[in-house]
Amino acid sequence: MLQQIPLIHGGVSFRFSRFSGSLHAVPESNWKSCAPSLGKNAAKINRASSLCHDPYQLAPAAKRTCNTTAIKWGQQDIRHGVEIANGLIRLCRRQFWLACLSSSLRRPLFENSAEAVSFFRETVDGEQSTLCLPRALFAAKTSRAFGADGVIFIGIFLPARSMHAWVIEGDALADPADDIWINYQPVAALA
C-alpha cells in the first residue's frame, strides 16, 4: 500500500495522491499536518527512509549486470519478464493506482531488486530516465526479497517539482545506474 510521507517546504505542503499519482501543493496553513500511519510496514519504511536521508549508510552498490544469454531460464521466462515490464509501462501511463496494485501481485523471477532492475534496463526499450516508476514497480513485482526488505520511494525535486522513483532493498540502492535519486525528497513510499 502506498503511504504518504509529509513534506513541507517554504510554507507549502506537498501531498502525493495515491490514486492519480499526482502531486498536490497546498499552503501549509490549509493542511492539517498529521503523521500518517505507516501500518505494518512502518519499521521497513522508516529504516529505508533513514537511508534516503543519510545515503552514506547505504551498502556499496555492486555493479551487477544481467546478461540474458547467460541466464539459465528458457526463452519463455525471459519473454514473460519482458511482458510484465511492458505491461507495467502501459499501466503507469494510464492508471497509476492500478499499476501499483499490479506490482503488489508478486511474480518472483529474480532473487533481489538489483537483478530485476538490471534485467529491466537491459531488455526494455525506451528512454530509461523516463521509466523510473515502471522499473521500480517491476522490481517490486519480480524480486523475491522485496516483500521482506524492499521499499519504493517516490520523490520530488524542489523547486522544479519533477518526480522520480527508486528502490531501496535491504541496505542498498537497487539500481547502481541511478545517479539522480539523491536529489529527490521522498513524498510517498510503497512497501
PDB file of C-alpha atoms in Angstrom:
ATOM      1  CA  MET A   1       0.000   0.000   0.000  1.00  0.00           C
ATOM      2  CA  LEU A   2       1.221   3.486  -0.854  1.00  0.00           C
ATOM      3  CA  GLN A   3       1.999   5.653   2.156  1.00  0.00           C
ATOM      4  CA  GLN A   4       2.379   9.423   2.099  1.00  0.00           C
ATOM      5  CA  ILE A   5       5.478  10.980   3.612  1.00  0.00           C
ATOM      6  CA  PRO A   6       4.781  14.522   4.828  1.00  0.00           C
ATOM      7  CA  LEU A   7       6.895  17.170   3.107  1.00  0.00           C
ATOM      8  CA  ILE A   8       6.682  20.869   3.915  1.00  0.00           C
ATOM      9  CA  HIS A   9       8.911  23.281   2.029  1.00  0.00           C
ATOM     10  CA  GLY A  10       8.735  27.061   2.036  1.00  0.00           C
ATOM     11  CA  GLY A  11       5.316  27.179   3.688  1.00  0.00           C
ATOM     12  CA  VAL A  12       3.852  24.738   1.172  1.00  0.00           C
ATOM     13  CA  SER A  13       2.749  21.198   1.990  1.00  0.00           C
ATOM     14  CA  PHE A  14       3.225  18.600  -0.717  1.00  0.00           C
ATOM     15  CA  ARG A  15       0.880  15.632  -0.834  1.00  0.00           C
ATOM     16  CA  PHE A  16       1.070  12.708  -3.190  1.00  0.00           C
ATOM     17  CA  SER A  17      -2.197  11.290  -4.484  1.00  0.00           C
ATOM     18  CA  ARG A  18      -2.261   7.530  -4.154  1.00  0.00           C
ATOM     19  CA  PHE A  19      -4.937   7.279  -6.843  1.00  0.00           C
ATOM     20  CA  SER A  20      -3.741   9.581  -9.616  1.00  0.00           C
ATOM     21  CA  GLY A  21      -0.020   9.637  -8.864  1.00  0.00           C
ATOM     22  CA  SER A  22      -0.052  13.416  -8.994  1.00  0.00           C
ATOM     23  CA  LEU A  23       1.476  15.868  -6.583  1.00  0.00           C
ATOM     24  CA  HIS A  24      -0.643  18.481  -4.826  1.00  0.00           C
ATOM     25  CA  ALA A  25       0.764  21.615  -3.223  1.00  0.00           C
ATOM     26  CA  VAL A  26      -1.326  23.475  -0.672  1.00  0.00           C
ATOM     27  CA  PRO A  27      -0.445  26.275   1.723  1.00  0.00           C
ATOM     28  CA  GLU A  28       0.786  24.803   4.980  1.00  0.00           C
ATOM     29  CA  SER A  29      -1.898  26.638   6.954  1.00  0.00           C
ATOM     30  CA  ASN A  30      -4.662  24.929   4.892  1.00  0.00           C
ATOM     31  CA  TRP A  31      -3.403  21.418   5.521  1.00  0.00           C
ATOM     32  CA  LYS A  32      -3.808  19.573   8.771  1.00  0.00           C
ATOM     33  CA  SER A  33      -0.391  18.146   9.361  1.00  0.00           C
ATOM     34  CA  CYS A  34      -0.749  14.764  10.892  1.00  0.00           C
ATOM     35  CA  ALA A  35       1.750  11.987  10.546  1.00  0.00           C
ATOM     36  CA  PRO A  36       0.162   9.205   8.518  1.00  0.00           C
ATOM     37  CA  SER A  37       0.142   5.728   9.961  1.00  0.00           C
ATOM     38  CA  LEU A  38       2.582   3.508   8.127  1.00  0.00           C
ATOM     39  CA  GLY A  39       0.845   0.369   9.368  1.00  0.00           C
ATOM     40  CA  LYS A  40       2.587  -2.978   9.438  1.00  0.00           C
ATOM     41  CA  ASN A  41       5.373  -1.713   7.164  1.00  0.00           C
ATOM     42  CA  ALA A  42       6.363   1.163   9.461  1.00  0.00           C
ATOM     43  CA  ALA A  43       9.697  -0.315  10.535  1.00  0.00           C
ATOM     44  CA  LYS A  44      10.709  -1.169   6.970  1.00  0.00           C
ATOM     45  CA  ILE A  45       9.706   2.243   5.604  1.00  0.00           C
ATOM     46  CA  ASN A  46      11.357   4.139   8.462  1.00  0.00           C
ATOM     47  CA  ARG A  47      14.617   2.183   8.027  1.00  0.00           C
ATOM     48  CA  ALA A  48      14.707   2.765   4.262  1.00  0.00           C
ATOM     49  CA  SER A  49      13.703   6.413   4.721  1.00  0.00           C
ATOM     50  CA  SER A  50      16.607   6.957   7.109  1.00  0.00           C
ATOM     51  CA  LEU A  51      18.911   5.587   4.390  1.00  0.00           C
ATOM     52  CA  CYS A  52      17.451   8.085   1.904  1.00  0.00           C
ATOM     53  CA  HIS A  53      18.239  10.930   4.284  1.00  0.00           C
ATOM     54  CA  ASP A  54      21.730   9.587   5.101  1.00  0.00           C
ATOM     55  CA  PRO A  55      22.895   7.873   1.883  1.00  0.00           C
ATOM     56  CA  TYR A  56      26.392   7.301   3.262  1.00  0.00           C
ATOM     57  CA  GLN A  57      24.875   4.482   5.306  1.00  0.00           C
ATOM     58  CA  LEU A  58      23.842   2.607   2.152  1.00  0.00           C
ATOM     59  CA  ALA A  59      25.784  -0.517   1.304  1.00  0.00           C
ATOM     60  CA  PRO A  60      28.068  -0.050  -1.708  1.00  0.00           C
ATOM     61  CA  ALA A  61      26.287  -0.793  -4.958  1.00  0.00           C
ATOM     62  CA  ALA A  62      27.602  -3.842  -6.700  1.00  0.00           C
ATOM     63  CA  LYS A  63      27.905  -3.251 -10.415  1.00  0.00           C
ATOM     64  CA  ARG A  64      25.769  -6.183 -11.451  1.00  0.00           C
ATOM     65  CA  THR A  65      24.686  -6.666 -14.974  1.00  0.00           C
ATOM     66  CA  CYS A  66      22.192  -9.168 -16.173  1.00  0.00           C
ATOM     67  CA  ASN A  67      23.352 -10.943 -19.293  1.00  0.00           C
ATOM     68  CA  THR A  68      20.158 -12.519 -20.594  1.00  0.00           C
ATOM     69  CA  THR A  69      22.103 -15.028 -22.699  1.00  0.00           C
ATOM     70  CA  ALA A  70      23.774 -16.404 -19.538  1.00  0.00           C
ATOM     71  CA  ILE A  71      20.536 -16.833 -17.574  1.00  0.00           C
ATOM     72  CA  LYS A  72      19.617 -20.456 -17.062  1.00  0.00           C
ATOM     73  CA  TRP A  73      15.999 -19.759 -17.887  1.00  0.00           C
ATOM     74  CA  GLY A  74      14.209 -20.677 -21.020  1.00  0.00           C
ATOM     75  CA  GLN A  75      13.270 -18.107 -23.613  1.00  0.00           C
ATOM     76  CA  GLN A  76       9.707 -18.286 -22.290  1.00  0.00           C
ATOM     77  CA  ASP A  77      10.834 -16.997 -18.866  1.00  0.00           C
ATOM     78  CA  ILE A  78      12.725 -14.101 -20.436  1.00  0.00           C
ATOM     79  CA  ARG A  79       9.732 -13.308 -22.635  1.00  0.00           C
ATOM     80  CA  HIS A  80       7.465 -13.372 -19.579  1.00  0.00           C
ATOM     81  CA  GLY A  81       9.739 -10.867 -17.767  1.00  0.00           C
ATOM     82  CA  VAL A  82       9.618  -8.528 -20.762  1.00  0.00           C
ATOM     83  CA  GLU A  83       5.818  -8.864 -20.945  1.00  0.00           C
ATOM     84  CA  ILE A  84       5.499  -7.940 -17.258  1.00  0.00           C
ATOM     85  CA  ALA A  85       7.761  -4.911 -17.771  1.00  0.00           C
ATOM     86  CA  ASN A  86       5.886  -3.707 -20.850  1.00  0.00           C
ATOM     87  CA  GLY A  87       2.539  -4.202 -19.105  1.00  0.00           C
ATOM     88  CA  LEU A  88       3.685  -2.087 -16.155  1.00  0.00           C
ATOM     89  CA  ILE A  89       4.877   0.646 -18.513  1.00  0.00           C
ATOM     90  CA  ARG A  90       1.446   0.770 -20.159  1.00  0.00           C
ATOM     91  CA  LEU A  91      -0.337   0.778 -16.795  1.00  0.00           C
ATOM     92  CA  CYS A  92       1.858   3.567 -15.414  1.00  0.00           C
ATOM     93  CA  ARG A  93       0.951   5.747 -18.377  1.00  0.00           C
ATOM     94  CA  ARG A  94      -2.778   5.203 -17.894  1.00  0.00           C
ATOM     95  CA  GLN A  95      -3.681   4.232 -14.313  1.00  0.00           C
ATOM     96  CA  PHE A  96      -1.195   4.894 -11.520  1.00  0.00           C
ATOM     97  CA  TRP A  97      -3.141   3.093  -8.776  1.00  0.00           C
ATOM     98  CA  LEU A  98      -3.736   0.067 -10.997  1.00  0.00           C
ATOM     99  CA  ALA A  99      -0.006  -0.159 -11.760  1.00  0.00           C
ATOM    100  CA  CYS A 100       0.735  -0.098  -8.010  1.00  0.00           C
ATOM    101  CA  LEU A 101      -1.904  -2.751  -7.400  1.00  0.00           C
ATOM    102  CA  SER A 102      -0.485  -4.913 -10.170  1.00  0.00           C
ATOM    103  CA  SER A 103       3.005  -4.695  -8.688  1.00  0.00           C
ATOM    104  CA  SER A 104       1.670  -5.948  -5.347  1.00  0.00           C
ATOM    105  CA  LEU A 105       0.650  -9.184  -7.062  1.00  0.00           C
ATOM    106  CA  ARG A 106       4.129 -10.679  -6.870  1.00  0.00           C
ATOM    107  CA  ARG A 107       5.616 -12.874  -9.597  1.00  0.00           C
ATOM    108  CA  PRO A 108       9.129 -13.649  -8.293  1.00  0.00           C
ATOM    109  CA  LEU A 109      11.562 -14.081 -11.161  1.00  0.00           C
ATOM    110  CA  PHE A 110      14.711 -12.656  -9.545  1.00  0.00           C
ATOM    111  CA  GLU A 111      16.463 -13.130  -6.212  1.00  0.00           C
ATOM    112  CA  ASN A 112      16.558  -9.390  -5.480  1.00  0.00           C
ATOM    113  CA  SER A 113      15.614  -5.998  -6.860  1.00  0.00           C
ATOM    114  CA  ALA A 114      19.116  -5.316  -8.199  1.00  0.00           C
ATOM    115  CA  GLU A 115      18.790  -8.285 -10.567  1.00  0.00           C
ATOM    116  CA  ALA A 116      15.282  -7.209 -11.579  1.00  0.00           C
ATOM    117  CA  VAL A 117      16.395  -3.631 -12.299  1.00  0.00           C
ATOM    118  CA  SER A 118      19.382  -4.852 -14.290  1.00  0.00           C
ATOM    119  CA  PHE A 119      17.108  -7.112 -16.362  1.00  0.00           C
ATOM    120  CA  PHE A 120      14.690  -4.219 -16.942  1.00  0.00           C
ATOM    121  CA  ARG A 121      17.450  -1.857 -18.070  1.00  0.00           C
ATOM    122  CA  GLU A 122      18.896  -4.440 -20.448  1.00  0.00           C
ATOM    123  CA  THR A 123      15.719  -5.750 -22.034  1.00  0.00           C
ATOM    124  CA  VAL A 124      13.202  -2.886 -22.109  1.00  0.00           C
ATOM    125  CA  ASP A 125      13.352  -0.441 -24.974  1.00  0.00           C
ATOM    126  CA  GLY A 126      12.833   3.244 -24.292  1.00  0.00           C
ATOM    127  CA  GLU A 127      14.434   6.179 -22.561  1.00  0.00           C
ATOM    128  CA  GLN A 128      15.378   4.731 -19.163  1.00  0.00           C
ATOM    129  CA  SER A 129      15.342   8.132 -17.457  1.00  0.00           C
ATOM    130  CA  THR A 130      11.567   8.336 -18.001  1.00  0.00           C
ATOM    131  CA  LEU A 131      10.901   4.737 -16.937  1.00  0.00           C
ATOM    132  CA  CYS A 132      11.832   5.080 -13.264  1.00  0.00           C
ATOM    133  CA  LEU A 133       8.356   4.234 -11.911  1.00  0.00           C
ATOM    134  CA  PRO A 134       7.721   1.170 -14.112  1.00  0.00           C
ATOM    135  CA  ARG A 135      11.275  -0.018 -13.350  1.00  0.00           C
ATOM    136  CA  ALA A 136      10.704   0.328  -9.591  1.00  0.00           C
ATOM    137  CA  LEU A 137       7.308  -1.409  -9.782  1.00  0.00           C
ATOM    138  CA  PHE A 138       8.861  -4.178 -11.896  1.00  0.00           C
ATOM    139  CA  ALA A 139      11.479  -4.727  -9.188  1.00  0.00           C
ATOM    140  CA  ALA A 140       8.755  -4.881  -6.523  1.00  0.00           C
ATOM    141  CA  LYS A 141       6.724  -7.376  -8.531  1.00  0.00           C
ATOM    142  CA  THR A 142       9.541  -9.697  -9.590  1.00  0.00           C
ATOM    143  CA  SER A 143      12.033  -9.638  -6.677  1.00  0.00           C
ATOM    144  CA  ARG A 144      11.862 -12.450  -4.113  1.00  0.00           C
ATOM    145  CA  ALA A 145      13.478 -10.239  -1.456  1.00  0.00           C
ATOM    146  CA  PHE A 146      11.302  -7.138  -1.969  1.00  0.00           C
ATOM    147  CA  GLY A 147       8.438  -8.280   0.244  1.00  0.00           C
ATOM    148  CA  ALA A 148      10.693  -8.545   3.286  1.00  0.00           C
ATOM    149  CA  ASP A 149      13.281  -5.838   2.583  1.00  0.00           C
ATOM    150  CA  GLY A 150      12.161  -3.514  -0.212  1.00  0.00           C
ATOM    151  CA  VAL A 151      10.634  -0.056  -0.362  1.00  0.00           C
ATOM    152  CA  ILE A 152       9.823   2.047  -3.430  1.00  0.00           C
ATOM    153  CA  PHE A 153      10.180   5.772  -2.860  1.00  0.00           C
ATOM    154  CA  ILE A 154       8.600   8.460  -4.988  1.00  0.00           C
ATOM    155  CA  GLY A 155      10.326  11.757  -4.513  1.00  0.00           C
ATOM    156  CA  ILE A 156      10.156  15.358  -5.627  1.00  0.00           C
ATOM    157  CA  PHE A 157      12.961  17.646  -6.759  1.00  0.00           C
ATOM    158  CA  LEU A 158      12.337  21.099  -5.364  1.00  0.00           C
ATOM    159  CA  PRO A 159      11.734  23.762  -6.525  1.00  0.00           C
ATOM    160  CA  ALA A 160      11.215  22.265 -10.007  1.00  0.00           C
ATOM    161  CA  ARG A 161       8.674  19.692  -8.735  1.00  0.00           C
ATOM    162  CA  SER A 162       9.908  16.972 -11.058  1.00  0.00           C
ATOM    163  CA  MET A 163       9.417  13.468  -9.690  1.00  0.00           C
ATOM    164  CA  HIS A 164      11.455  10.272  -9.570  1.00  0.00           C
ATOM    165  CA  ALA A 165      11.026   6.732  -8.212  1.00  0.00           C
ATOM    166  CA  TRP A 166      13.718   4.445  -6.805  1.00  0.00           C
ATOM    167  CA  VAL A 167      14.034   1.230  -4.798  1.00  0.00           C
ATOM    168  CA  ILE A 168      15.925   0.580  -1.604  1.00  0.00           C
ATOM    169  CA  GLU A 169      16.092  -3.081  -0.705  1.00  0.00           C
ATOM    170  CA  GLY A 170      17.841  -4.166   2.454  1.00  0.00           C
ATOM    171  CA  ASP A 171      20.608  -1.636   2.966  1.00  0.00           C
ATOM    172  CA  ALA A 172      21.304  -0.945  -0.703  1.00  0.00           C
ATOM    173  CA  LEU A 173      20.018   1.068  -3.628  1.00  0.00           C
ATOM    174  CA  ALA A 174      18.673  -1.462  -6.127  1.00  0.00           C
ATOM    175  CA  ASP A 175      19.776   0.457  -9.225  1.00  0.00           C
ATOM    176  CA  PRO A 176      23.506   1.268  -9.366  1.00  0.00           C
ATOM    177  CA  ALA A 177      22.927   3.217 -12.600  1.00  0.00           C
ATOM    178  CA  ASP A 178      20.502   5.611 -10.870  1.00  0.00           C
ATOM    179  CA  ASP A 179      22.642   8.613 -10.030  1.00  0.00           C
ATOM    180  CA  ILE A 180      19.863  11.207  -9.580  1.00  0.00           C
ATOM    181  CA  TRP A 181      17.733   9.733  -6.785  1.00  0.00           C
ATOM    182  CA  ILE A 182      19.775  11.544  -4.152  1.00  0.00           C
ATOM    183  CA  ASN A 183      18.422  14.905  -5.414  1.00  0.00           C
ATOM    184  CA  TYR A 184      14.816  13.961  -4.595  1.00  0.00           C
ATOM    185  CA  GLN A 185      12.949  14.224  -1.299  1.00  0.00           C
ATOM    186  CA  PRO A 186      10.552  11.320  -0.628  1.00  0.00           C
ATOM    187  CA  VAL A 187       6.831  12.159  -0.621  1.00  0.00           C
ATOM    188  CA  ALA A 188       5.498   8.610  -0.846  1.00  0.00           C
ATOM    189  CA  ALA A 189       6.622   5.077  -0.086  1.00  0.00           C
ATOM    190  CA  LEU A 190       5.336   1.755  -1.331  1.00  0.00           C
ATOM    191  CA  ALA A 191       6.304  -1.297   0.695  1.00  0.00           C
TER     192      ALA A 191
END
